[in-house]
Coordinates of C-alpha atoms in Angstrom, one line a residue:
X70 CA 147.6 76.1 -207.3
X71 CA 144.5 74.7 -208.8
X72 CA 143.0 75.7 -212.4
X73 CA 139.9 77.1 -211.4
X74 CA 138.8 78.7 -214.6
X75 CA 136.1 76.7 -214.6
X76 CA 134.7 77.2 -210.9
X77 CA 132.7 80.5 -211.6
X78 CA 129.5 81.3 -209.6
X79 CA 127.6 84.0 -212.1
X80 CA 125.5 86.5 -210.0
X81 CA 123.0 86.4 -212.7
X82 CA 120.9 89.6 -211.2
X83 CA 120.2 91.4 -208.0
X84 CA 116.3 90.8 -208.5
X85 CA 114.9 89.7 -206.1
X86 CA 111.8 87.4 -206.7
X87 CA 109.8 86.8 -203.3
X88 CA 107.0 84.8 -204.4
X89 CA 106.3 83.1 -201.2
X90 CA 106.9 85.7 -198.8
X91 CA 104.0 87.2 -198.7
X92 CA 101.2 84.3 -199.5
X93 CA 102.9 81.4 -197.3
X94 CA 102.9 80.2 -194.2
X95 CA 106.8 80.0 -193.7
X96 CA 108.5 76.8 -192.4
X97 CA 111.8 77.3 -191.4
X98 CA 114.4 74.8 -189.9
X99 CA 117.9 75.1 -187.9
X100 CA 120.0 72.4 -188.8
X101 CA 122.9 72.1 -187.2
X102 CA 125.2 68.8 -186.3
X103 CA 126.1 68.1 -182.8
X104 CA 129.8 68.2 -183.1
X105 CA 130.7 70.6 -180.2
X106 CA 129.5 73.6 -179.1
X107 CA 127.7 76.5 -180.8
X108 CA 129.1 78.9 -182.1
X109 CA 128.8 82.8 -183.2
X110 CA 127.7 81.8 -186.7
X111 CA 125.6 79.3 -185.8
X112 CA 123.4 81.5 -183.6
X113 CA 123.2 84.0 -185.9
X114 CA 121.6 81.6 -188.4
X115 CA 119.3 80.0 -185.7
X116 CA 118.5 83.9 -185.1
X117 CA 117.6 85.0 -188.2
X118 CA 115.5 81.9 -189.0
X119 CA 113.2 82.5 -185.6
X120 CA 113.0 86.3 -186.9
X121 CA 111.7 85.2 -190.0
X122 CA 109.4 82.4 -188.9
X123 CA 108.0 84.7 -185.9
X124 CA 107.3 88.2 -188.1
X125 CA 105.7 86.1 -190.7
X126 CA 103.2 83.6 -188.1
X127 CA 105.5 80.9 -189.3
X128 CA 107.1 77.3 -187.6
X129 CA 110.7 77.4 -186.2
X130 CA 112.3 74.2 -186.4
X131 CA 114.9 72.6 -184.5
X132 CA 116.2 69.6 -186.6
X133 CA 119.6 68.1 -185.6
X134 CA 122.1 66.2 -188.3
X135 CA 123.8 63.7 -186.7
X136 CA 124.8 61.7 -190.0
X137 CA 128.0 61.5 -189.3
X138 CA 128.5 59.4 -186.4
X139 CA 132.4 59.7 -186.4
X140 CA 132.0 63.6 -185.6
X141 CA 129.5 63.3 -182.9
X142 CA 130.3 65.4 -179.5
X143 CA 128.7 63.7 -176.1
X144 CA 126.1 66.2 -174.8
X145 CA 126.4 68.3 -177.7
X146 CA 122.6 68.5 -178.3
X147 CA 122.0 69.1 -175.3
X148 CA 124.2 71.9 -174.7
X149 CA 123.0 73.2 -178.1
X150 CA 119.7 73.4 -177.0
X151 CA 120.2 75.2 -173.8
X152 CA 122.2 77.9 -176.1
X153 CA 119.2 78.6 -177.9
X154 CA 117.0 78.6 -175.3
X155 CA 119.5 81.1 -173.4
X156 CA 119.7 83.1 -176.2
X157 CA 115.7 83.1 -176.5
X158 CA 115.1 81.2 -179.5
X159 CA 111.6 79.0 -178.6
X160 CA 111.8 76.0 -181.4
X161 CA 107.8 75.0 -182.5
X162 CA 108.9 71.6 -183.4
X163 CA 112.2 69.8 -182.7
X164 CA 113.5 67.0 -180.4
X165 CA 112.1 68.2 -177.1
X166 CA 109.2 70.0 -178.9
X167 CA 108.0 66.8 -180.8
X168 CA 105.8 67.5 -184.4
X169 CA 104.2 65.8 -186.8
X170 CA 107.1 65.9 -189.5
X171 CA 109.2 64.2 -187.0
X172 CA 111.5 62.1 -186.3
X173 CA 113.9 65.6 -185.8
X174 CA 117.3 63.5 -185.0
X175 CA 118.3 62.5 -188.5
X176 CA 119.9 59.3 -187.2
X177 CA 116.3 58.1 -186.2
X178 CA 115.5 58.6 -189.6
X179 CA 117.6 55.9 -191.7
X180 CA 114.5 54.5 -192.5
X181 CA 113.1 57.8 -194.6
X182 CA 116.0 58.0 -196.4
X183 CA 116.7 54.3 -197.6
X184 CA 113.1 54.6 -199.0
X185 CA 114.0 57.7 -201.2
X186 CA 117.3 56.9 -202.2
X187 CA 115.6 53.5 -203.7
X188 CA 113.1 56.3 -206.2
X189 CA 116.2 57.9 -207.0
X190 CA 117.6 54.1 -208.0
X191 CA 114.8 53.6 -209.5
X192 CA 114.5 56.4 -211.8
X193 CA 117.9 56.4 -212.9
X194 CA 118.9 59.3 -210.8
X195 CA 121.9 57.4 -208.9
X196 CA 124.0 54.4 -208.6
X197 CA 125.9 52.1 -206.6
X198 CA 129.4 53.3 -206.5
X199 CA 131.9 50.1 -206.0
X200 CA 135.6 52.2 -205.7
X201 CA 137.7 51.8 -202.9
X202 CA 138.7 54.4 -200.5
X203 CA 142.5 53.8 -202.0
X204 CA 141.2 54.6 -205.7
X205 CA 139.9 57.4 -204.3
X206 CA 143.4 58.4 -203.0
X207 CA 145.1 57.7 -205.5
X208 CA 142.6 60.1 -208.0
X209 CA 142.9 63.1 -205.4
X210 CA 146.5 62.6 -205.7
X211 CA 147.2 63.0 -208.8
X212 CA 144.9 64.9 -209.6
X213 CA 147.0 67.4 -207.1
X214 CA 150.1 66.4 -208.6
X215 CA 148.8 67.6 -212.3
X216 CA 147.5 70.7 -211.1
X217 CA 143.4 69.7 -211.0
X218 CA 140.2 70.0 -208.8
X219 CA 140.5 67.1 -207.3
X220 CA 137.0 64.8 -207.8
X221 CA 135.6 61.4 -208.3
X222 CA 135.9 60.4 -212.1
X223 CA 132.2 58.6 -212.0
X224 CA 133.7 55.4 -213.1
X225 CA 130.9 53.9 -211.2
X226 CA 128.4 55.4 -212.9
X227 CA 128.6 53.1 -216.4
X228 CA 128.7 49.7 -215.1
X229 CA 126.4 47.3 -216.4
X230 CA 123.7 45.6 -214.9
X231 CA 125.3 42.3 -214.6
X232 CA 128.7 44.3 -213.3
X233 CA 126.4 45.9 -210.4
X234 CA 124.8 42.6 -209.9
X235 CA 127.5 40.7 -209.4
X236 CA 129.6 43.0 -207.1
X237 CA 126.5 43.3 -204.8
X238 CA 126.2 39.4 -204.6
X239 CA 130.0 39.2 -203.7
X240 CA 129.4 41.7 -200.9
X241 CA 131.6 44.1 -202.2
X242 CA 130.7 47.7 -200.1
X243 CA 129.6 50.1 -202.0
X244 CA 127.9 54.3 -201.3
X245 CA 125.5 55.7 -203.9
X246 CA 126.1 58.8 -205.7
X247 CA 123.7 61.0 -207.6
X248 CA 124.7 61.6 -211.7
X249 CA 125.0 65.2 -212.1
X250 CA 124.1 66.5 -214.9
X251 CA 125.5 69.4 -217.0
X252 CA 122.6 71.7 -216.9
X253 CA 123.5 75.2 -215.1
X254 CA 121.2 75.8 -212.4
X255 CA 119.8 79.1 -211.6
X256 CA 117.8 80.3 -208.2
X257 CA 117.2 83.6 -207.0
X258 CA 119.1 84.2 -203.6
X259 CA 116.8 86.1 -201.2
X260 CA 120.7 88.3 -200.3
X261 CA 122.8 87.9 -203.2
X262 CA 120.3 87.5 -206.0
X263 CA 120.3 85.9 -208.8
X264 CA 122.8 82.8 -208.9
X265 CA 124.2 80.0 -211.6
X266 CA 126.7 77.7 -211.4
X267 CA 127.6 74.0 -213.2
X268 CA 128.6 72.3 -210.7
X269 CA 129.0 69.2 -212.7
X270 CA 132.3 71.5 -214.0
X271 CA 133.8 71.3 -210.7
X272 CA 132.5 68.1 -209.1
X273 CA 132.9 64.4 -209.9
X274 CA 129.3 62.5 -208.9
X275 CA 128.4 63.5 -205.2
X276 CA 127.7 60.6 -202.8
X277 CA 124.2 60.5 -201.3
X278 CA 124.6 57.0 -199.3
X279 CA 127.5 55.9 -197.2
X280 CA 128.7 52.3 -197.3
X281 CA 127.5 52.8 -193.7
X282 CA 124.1 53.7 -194.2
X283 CA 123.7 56.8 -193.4
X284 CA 122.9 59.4 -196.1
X285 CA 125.3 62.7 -196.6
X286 CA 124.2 65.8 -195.7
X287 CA 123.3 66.9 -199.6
X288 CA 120.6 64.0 -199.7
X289 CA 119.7 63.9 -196.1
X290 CA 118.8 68.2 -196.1
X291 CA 117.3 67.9 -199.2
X292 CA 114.9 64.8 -198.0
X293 CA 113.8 66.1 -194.8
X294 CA 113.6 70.0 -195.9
X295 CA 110.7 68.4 -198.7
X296 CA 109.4 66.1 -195.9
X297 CA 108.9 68.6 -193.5
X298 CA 107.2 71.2 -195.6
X299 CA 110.5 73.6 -195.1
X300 CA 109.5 76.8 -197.2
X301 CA 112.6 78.8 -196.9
X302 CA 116.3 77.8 -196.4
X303 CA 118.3 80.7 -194.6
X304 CA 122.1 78.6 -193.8
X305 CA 125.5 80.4 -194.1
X306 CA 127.0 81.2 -197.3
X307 CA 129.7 78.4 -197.2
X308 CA 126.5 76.3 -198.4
X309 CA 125.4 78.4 -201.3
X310 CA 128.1 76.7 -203.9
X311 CA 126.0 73.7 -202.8
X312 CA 122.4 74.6 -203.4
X313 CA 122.7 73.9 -207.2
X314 CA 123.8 70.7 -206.4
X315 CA 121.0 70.6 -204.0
X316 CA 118.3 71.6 -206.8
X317 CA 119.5 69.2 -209.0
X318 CA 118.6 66.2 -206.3
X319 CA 115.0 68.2 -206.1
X320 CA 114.6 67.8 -210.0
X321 CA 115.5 64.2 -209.7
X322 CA 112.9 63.7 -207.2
X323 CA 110.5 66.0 -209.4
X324 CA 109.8 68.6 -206.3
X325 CA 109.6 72.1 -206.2
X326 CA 112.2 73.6 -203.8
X327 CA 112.0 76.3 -201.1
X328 CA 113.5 79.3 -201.1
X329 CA 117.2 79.9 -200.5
X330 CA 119.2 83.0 -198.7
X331 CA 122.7 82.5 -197.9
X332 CA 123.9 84.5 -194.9
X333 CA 127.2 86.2 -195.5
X334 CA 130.4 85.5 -193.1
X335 CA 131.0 86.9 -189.3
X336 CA 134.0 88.5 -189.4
X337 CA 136.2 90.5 -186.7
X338 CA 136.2 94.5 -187.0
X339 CA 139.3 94.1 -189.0
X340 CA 138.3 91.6 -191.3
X341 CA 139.9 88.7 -189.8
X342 CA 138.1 85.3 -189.4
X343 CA 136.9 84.3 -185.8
X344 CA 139.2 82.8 -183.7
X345 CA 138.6 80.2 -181.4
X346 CA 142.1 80.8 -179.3
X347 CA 140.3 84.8 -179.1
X348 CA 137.5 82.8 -177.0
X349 CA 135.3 85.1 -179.7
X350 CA 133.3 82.1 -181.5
X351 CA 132.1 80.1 -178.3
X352 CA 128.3 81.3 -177.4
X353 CA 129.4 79.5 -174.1
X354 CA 132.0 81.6 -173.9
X355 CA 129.9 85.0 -174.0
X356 CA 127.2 83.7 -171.4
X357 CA 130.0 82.5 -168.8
X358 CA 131.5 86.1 -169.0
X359 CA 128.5 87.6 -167.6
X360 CA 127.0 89.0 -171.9
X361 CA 123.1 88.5 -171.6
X362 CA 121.3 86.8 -174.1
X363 CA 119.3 89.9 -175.6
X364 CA 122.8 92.2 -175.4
X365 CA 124.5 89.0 -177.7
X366 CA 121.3 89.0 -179.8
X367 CA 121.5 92.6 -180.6
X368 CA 125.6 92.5 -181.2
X369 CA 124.6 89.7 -183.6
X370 CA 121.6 91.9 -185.6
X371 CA 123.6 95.3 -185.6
X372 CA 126.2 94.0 -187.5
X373 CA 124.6 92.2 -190.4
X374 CA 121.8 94.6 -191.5
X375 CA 117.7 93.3 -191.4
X376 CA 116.9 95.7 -189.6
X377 CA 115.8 99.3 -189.2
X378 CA 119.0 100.6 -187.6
X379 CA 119.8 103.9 -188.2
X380 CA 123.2 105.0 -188.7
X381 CA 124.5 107.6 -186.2
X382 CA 121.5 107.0 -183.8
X383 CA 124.2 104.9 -181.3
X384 CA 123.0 101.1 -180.0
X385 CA 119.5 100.7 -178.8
X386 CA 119.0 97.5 -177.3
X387 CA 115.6 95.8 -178.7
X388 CA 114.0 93.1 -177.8
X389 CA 113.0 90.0 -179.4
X390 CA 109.7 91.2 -180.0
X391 CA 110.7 94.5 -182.1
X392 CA 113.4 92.4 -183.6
X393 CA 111.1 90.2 -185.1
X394 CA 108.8 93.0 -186.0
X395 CA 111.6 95.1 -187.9
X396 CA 112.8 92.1 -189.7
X397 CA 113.2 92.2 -193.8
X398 CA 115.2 89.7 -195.3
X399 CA 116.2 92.2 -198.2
X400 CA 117.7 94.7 -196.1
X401 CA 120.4 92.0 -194.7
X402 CA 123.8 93.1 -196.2
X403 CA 125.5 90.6 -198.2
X404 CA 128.6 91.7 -197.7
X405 CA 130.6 89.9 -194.7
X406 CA 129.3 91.0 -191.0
X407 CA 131.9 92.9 -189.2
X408 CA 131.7 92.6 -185.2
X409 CA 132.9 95.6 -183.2
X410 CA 133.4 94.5 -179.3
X411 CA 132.9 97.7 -178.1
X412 CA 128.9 97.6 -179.5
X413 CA 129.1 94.3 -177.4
X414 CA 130.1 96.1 -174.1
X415 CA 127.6 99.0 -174.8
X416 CA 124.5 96.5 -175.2
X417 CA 125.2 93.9 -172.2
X418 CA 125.7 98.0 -170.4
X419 CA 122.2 98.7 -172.1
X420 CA 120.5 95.6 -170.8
X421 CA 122.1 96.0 -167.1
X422 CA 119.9 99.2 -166.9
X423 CA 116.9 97.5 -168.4
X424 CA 117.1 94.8 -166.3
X425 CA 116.9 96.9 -162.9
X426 CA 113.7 98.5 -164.5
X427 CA 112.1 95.2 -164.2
X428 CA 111.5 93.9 -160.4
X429 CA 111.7 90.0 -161.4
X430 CA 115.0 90.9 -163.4
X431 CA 116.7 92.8 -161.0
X432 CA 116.0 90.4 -158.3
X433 CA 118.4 87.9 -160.4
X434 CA 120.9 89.7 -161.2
X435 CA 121.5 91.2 -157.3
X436 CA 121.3 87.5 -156.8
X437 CA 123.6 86.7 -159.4
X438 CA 125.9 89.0 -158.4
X439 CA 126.0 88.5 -154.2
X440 CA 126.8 84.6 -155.5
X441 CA 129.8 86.2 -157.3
X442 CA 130.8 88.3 -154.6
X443 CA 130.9 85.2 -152.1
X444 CA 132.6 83.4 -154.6
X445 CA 135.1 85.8 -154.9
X446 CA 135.7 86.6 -151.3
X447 CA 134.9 83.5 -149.5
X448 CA 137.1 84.4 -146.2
X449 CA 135.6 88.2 -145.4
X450 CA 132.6 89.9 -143.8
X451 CA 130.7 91.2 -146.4
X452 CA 127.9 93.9 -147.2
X453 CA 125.9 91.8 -149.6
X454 CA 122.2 93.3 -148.7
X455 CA 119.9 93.6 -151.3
X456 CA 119.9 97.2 -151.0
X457 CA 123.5 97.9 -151.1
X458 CA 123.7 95.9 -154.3
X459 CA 120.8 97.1 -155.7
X460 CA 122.4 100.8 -155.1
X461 CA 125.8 99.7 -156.5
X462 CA 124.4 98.6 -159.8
X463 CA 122.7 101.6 -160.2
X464 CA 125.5 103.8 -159.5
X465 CA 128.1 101.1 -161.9
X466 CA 125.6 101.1 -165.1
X467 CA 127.6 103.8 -166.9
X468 CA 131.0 102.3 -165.3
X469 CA 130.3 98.8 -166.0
X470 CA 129.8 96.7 -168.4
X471 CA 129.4 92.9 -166.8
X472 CA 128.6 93.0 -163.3
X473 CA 131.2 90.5 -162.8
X474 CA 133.5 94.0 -163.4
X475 CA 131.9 94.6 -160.0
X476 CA 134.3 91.9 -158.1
X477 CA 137.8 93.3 -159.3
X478 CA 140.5 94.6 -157.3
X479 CA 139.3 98.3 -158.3
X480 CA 135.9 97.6 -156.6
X481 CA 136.4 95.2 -154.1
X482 CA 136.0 97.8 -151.6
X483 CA 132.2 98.0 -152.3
X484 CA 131.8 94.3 -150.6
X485 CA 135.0 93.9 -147.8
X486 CA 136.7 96.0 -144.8
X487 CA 140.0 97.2 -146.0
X488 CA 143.0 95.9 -144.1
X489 CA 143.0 98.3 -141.0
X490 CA 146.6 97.5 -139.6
X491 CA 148.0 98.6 -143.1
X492 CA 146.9 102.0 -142.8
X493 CA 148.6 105.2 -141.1
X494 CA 146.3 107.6 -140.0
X495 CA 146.1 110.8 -137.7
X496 CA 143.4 109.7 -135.3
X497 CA 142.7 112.4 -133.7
X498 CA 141.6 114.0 -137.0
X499 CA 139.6 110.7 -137.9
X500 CA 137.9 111.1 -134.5
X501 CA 136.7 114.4 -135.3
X502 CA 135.6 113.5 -138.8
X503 CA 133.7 110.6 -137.7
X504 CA 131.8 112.9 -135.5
X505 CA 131.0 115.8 -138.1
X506 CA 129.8 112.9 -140.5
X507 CA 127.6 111.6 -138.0
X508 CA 125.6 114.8 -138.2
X509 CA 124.6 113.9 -141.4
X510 CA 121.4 113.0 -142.0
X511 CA 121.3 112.9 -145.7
X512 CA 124.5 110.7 -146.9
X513 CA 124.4 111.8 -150.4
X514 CA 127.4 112.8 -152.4
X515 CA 127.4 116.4 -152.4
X516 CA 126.3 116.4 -149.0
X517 CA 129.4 114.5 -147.8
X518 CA 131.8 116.3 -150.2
X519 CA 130.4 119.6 -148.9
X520 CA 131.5 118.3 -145.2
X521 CA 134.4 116.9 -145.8
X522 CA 135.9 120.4 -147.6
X523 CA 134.6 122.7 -144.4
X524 CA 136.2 120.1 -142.0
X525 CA 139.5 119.8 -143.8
X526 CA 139.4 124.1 -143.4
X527 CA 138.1 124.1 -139.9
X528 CA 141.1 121.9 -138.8
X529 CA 143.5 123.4 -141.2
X530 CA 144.8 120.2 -143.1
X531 CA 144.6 120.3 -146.8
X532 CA 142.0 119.0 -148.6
X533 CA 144.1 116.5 -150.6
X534 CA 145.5 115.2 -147.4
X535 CA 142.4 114.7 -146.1
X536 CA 141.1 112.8 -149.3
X537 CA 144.2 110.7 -149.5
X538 CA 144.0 109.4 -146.1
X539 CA 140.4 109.3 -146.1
X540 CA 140.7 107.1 -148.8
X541 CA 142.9 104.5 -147.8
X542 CA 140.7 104.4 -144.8
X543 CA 137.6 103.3 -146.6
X544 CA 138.8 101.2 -149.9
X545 CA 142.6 100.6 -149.0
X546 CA 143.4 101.7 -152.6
X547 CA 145.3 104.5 -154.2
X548 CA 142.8 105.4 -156.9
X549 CA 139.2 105.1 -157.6
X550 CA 135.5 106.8 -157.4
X551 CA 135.9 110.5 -155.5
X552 CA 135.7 110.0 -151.8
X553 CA 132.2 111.3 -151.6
X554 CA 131.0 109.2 -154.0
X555 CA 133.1 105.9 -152.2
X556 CA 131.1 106.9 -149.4
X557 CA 127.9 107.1 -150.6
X558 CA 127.8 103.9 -152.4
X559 CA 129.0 102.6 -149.2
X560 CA 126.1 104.2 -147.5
X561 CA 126.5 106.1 -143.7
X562 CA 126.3 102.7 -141.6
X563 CA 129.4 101.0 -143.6
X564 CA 130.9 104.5 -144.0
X565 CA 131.4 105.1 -140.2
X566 CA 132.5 101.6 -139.1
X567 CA 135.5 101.7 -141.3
X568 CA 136.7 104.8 -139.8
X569 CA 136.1 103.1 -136.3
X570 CA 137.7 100.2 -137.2
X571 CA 140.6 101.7 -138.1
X572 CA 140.3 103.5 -134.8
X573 CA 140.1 100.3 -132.8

């Protein structure tokens, strides 16, 4: 194990100085890098950036750090972007959105940074760095061997003039660090408070310019957050061990920096870390298993705290608007955020019913579901009306909670004739039922349940009997809904021709 007496964050206070929140405009940016997809975390931070932005009249911006080339996914923006946009996140400025602090790709932006890391030359603030990638080996081993944080022993940092002069000429590749100094930075986290850490105790000179040109994301965030006017930083807490390393490049440069808040973990109900082999950290994953964008959104925001959710009340699904009307960034908890799946069932359940409030919603998702249906049962005659969907959903909201749920072996019956030749039947007894149901004229559930009991006495067969073979008739299962119910979900029309066909 390492030594790490000396890697101490101090939690100086839990004041909480929000200078700017009130008498600025915020900016606010997403930053991620396109190295895959987008996951759980990542949305939650793009999510409580908008929230911020659009309760305060402030700018949402998409930026997207591409720095390191090695890393990059194919598509990866572009699938990135059509997250957010799923998950209703609108950007103000960004790569499709344009601005007038762009370029938003950082790898369009080379130009920006070789011009600032030649002030920091300039001033003193960093150096060429000469050492080999094996040096650098060589120190993390042994570093590891004796027991030690491993990091660069800013050798670099005192050659002379002629040295650095000379080793250019020769073409000898070099990166350029930034000399940190010993001074213990303080800021006042918007969630954890007060925070100070030297990170000069636990850190050899950070690099700020790969051999490659292309800056590292410590210079690179730090340029283009000042550039484009970024007012408060709100990234995951893996990053707040960095912001006094980040401060440190802003004193160099003599700006004033924004505000940071450092958004605690995502964590299962348990405590455990997200898995990807659980399929629980995609946001791909949750949209191609039938979870709407507003019941993710809310499974996100009820777990974290920043809003005005009242234990014991049960989920409420809001939307976007009243999200970003609730939001305070001093009620978000800093402890980690523990997901429960079951809050996840009950909102995508919660927005299935709002959704067939609303005529231009509803419309989709009968839609949406008849395409799964087909999908699913490509070879059958099936009852995929509008109306017969539209009835099913109404009947499955407190059964269901994907409508892709609506497709499985228990429900199949709903869409598709059972297999007539595989069921036994007394016809002479289906005969007469299908005559008593046709005087019907209202097919609703009590109704039929009310006929069925008064035939099954007029013609002396038990009730049970009757149920069990009625049933099998209509559904070809064992279990499932109450017979009245199967049959009024099924309607009269669809009812009656599966007892006929079975009488066929």
């Amino acid at each position: 194990m390492f030594s790490l007496t000396a890697r101490r964050i101090y939690v100086v206070s839990k004041r909480y100085f929000y200078r700017n929140l009130n008498t600025l405009v915020p900016r606010v940016r997403f930053a991620p890098s396109p190295t895959g997809y987008l996951h759980l975390g990542g949305l939650r931070t793009a999510l409580y950036n908008y929230l911020f932005a659009k309760s305060r009249g402030g700018v949402f911006i998409l930026r997207i750090e591409d720095t390191d080339q090695t890393r990059k996914v194919e598509g990866a923006v572009d699938a990135l972007i059509s997250d957010l946009e799923w998950a209703g996140i609108e950007c103000h400025e960004g790569p499709t959105r344009g601005g007038t602090c762009g370029p938003y790709i950082q790898s369009e932006r080379l130009d920006i940074y070789q011009e600032h890391i030649k002030k920091l030359l300039a001033n003193g603030s960093a150096y060429k760095c000469f050492c080999t990638e094996r040096r650098l080996n060589i120190l993390r081993r042994d570093a590891v061997k004796s027991q030690r944080i491993p990091k660069y022993d800013n050798k670099c940092r005192n050659l002379s003039h002629q040295d650095i002069k000379d080793k250019t000429k020769a073409g000898i590749p070099y990166c350029i660090r930034f000399k940190l100094s010993s001074d213990i930075q303080s800021y006042e986290d918007l969630i954890f408070g007060g925070i100070a850490y030297d990170v000069s105790l636990n850190e050899g000179d950070p690099v700020l310019m790969k051999s490659d040109g292309y800056p590292t994301y410590h210079f690179a965030n730090v340029v283009d957050d000042h550039l484009m006017g970024v007012s408060h930083v709100l990234r995951g807490v893996e990053w707040q061990i960095s912001t006094t390393k980040h401060l440190l490049i802003y004193k160099a440069f003599g700006w004033t920096p924004p505000e940071f808040g450092h958004l605690p973990l995502i964590v299962n109900s348990d405590g455990t870390k997200l898995s990807k082999r659980q399929n629980d950290v995609k946001v791909e994953d949750y949209r191609n298993k039938g979870i709407y964008p507003l019941a993710l959104v809310n499974y996100i925001t009820l777990s974290g705290g920043g809003f005005n959710h009242v234990v014991g009340e049960g989920v409420r699904l809001k939307t976007i608007k009243e999200l970003s009307d609730e939001f305070q960034i001093e009620k978000v908890a800093s402890h980690p955020s523990r997901l429960n799946l079951e809050i996840l069932e009950e909102c995508n359940r919660l927005e299935i019913k709002r959704r067939l409030k609303d005529d231009k919603l509803a419309t989709e998702m009968i839609n949406s579901l008849r395409d799964i249906i087909m999908e699913k049962y490509p070879n059958e005659k099936l009852n995929v009306s509008e109306d017969h969907i539209r009835s099913v959903l109404n009947w499955a909201t407190a059964r269901i909670s994907r409508i892709g749920d609506l497709v499985g072996k228990k429900f199949g019956f709903l869409w598709i004739l059972p297999a007539s030749k595989d069921v036994e039947v007394n016809k002479n007894l289906l005969e007469g039922l299908l005559e008593s149901l046709q005087g019907l004229e209202r097919f609703e559930q009590d109704l039929i349940k009310e006929n069925l009991r008064v035939f099954s006495e007029q013609k002396k067969v038990k009730f049970p009997v009757l149920m069990k073979s009625l049933r099998s008739v209509l559904s070809g299962l064992d279990e499932g809904p109450s017979v009245a119910e199967m049959m009024q979900l099924l309607g009269k029309v669809q009812s009656l021709e599966r007892i006929k066909a079975v009488l066929r």
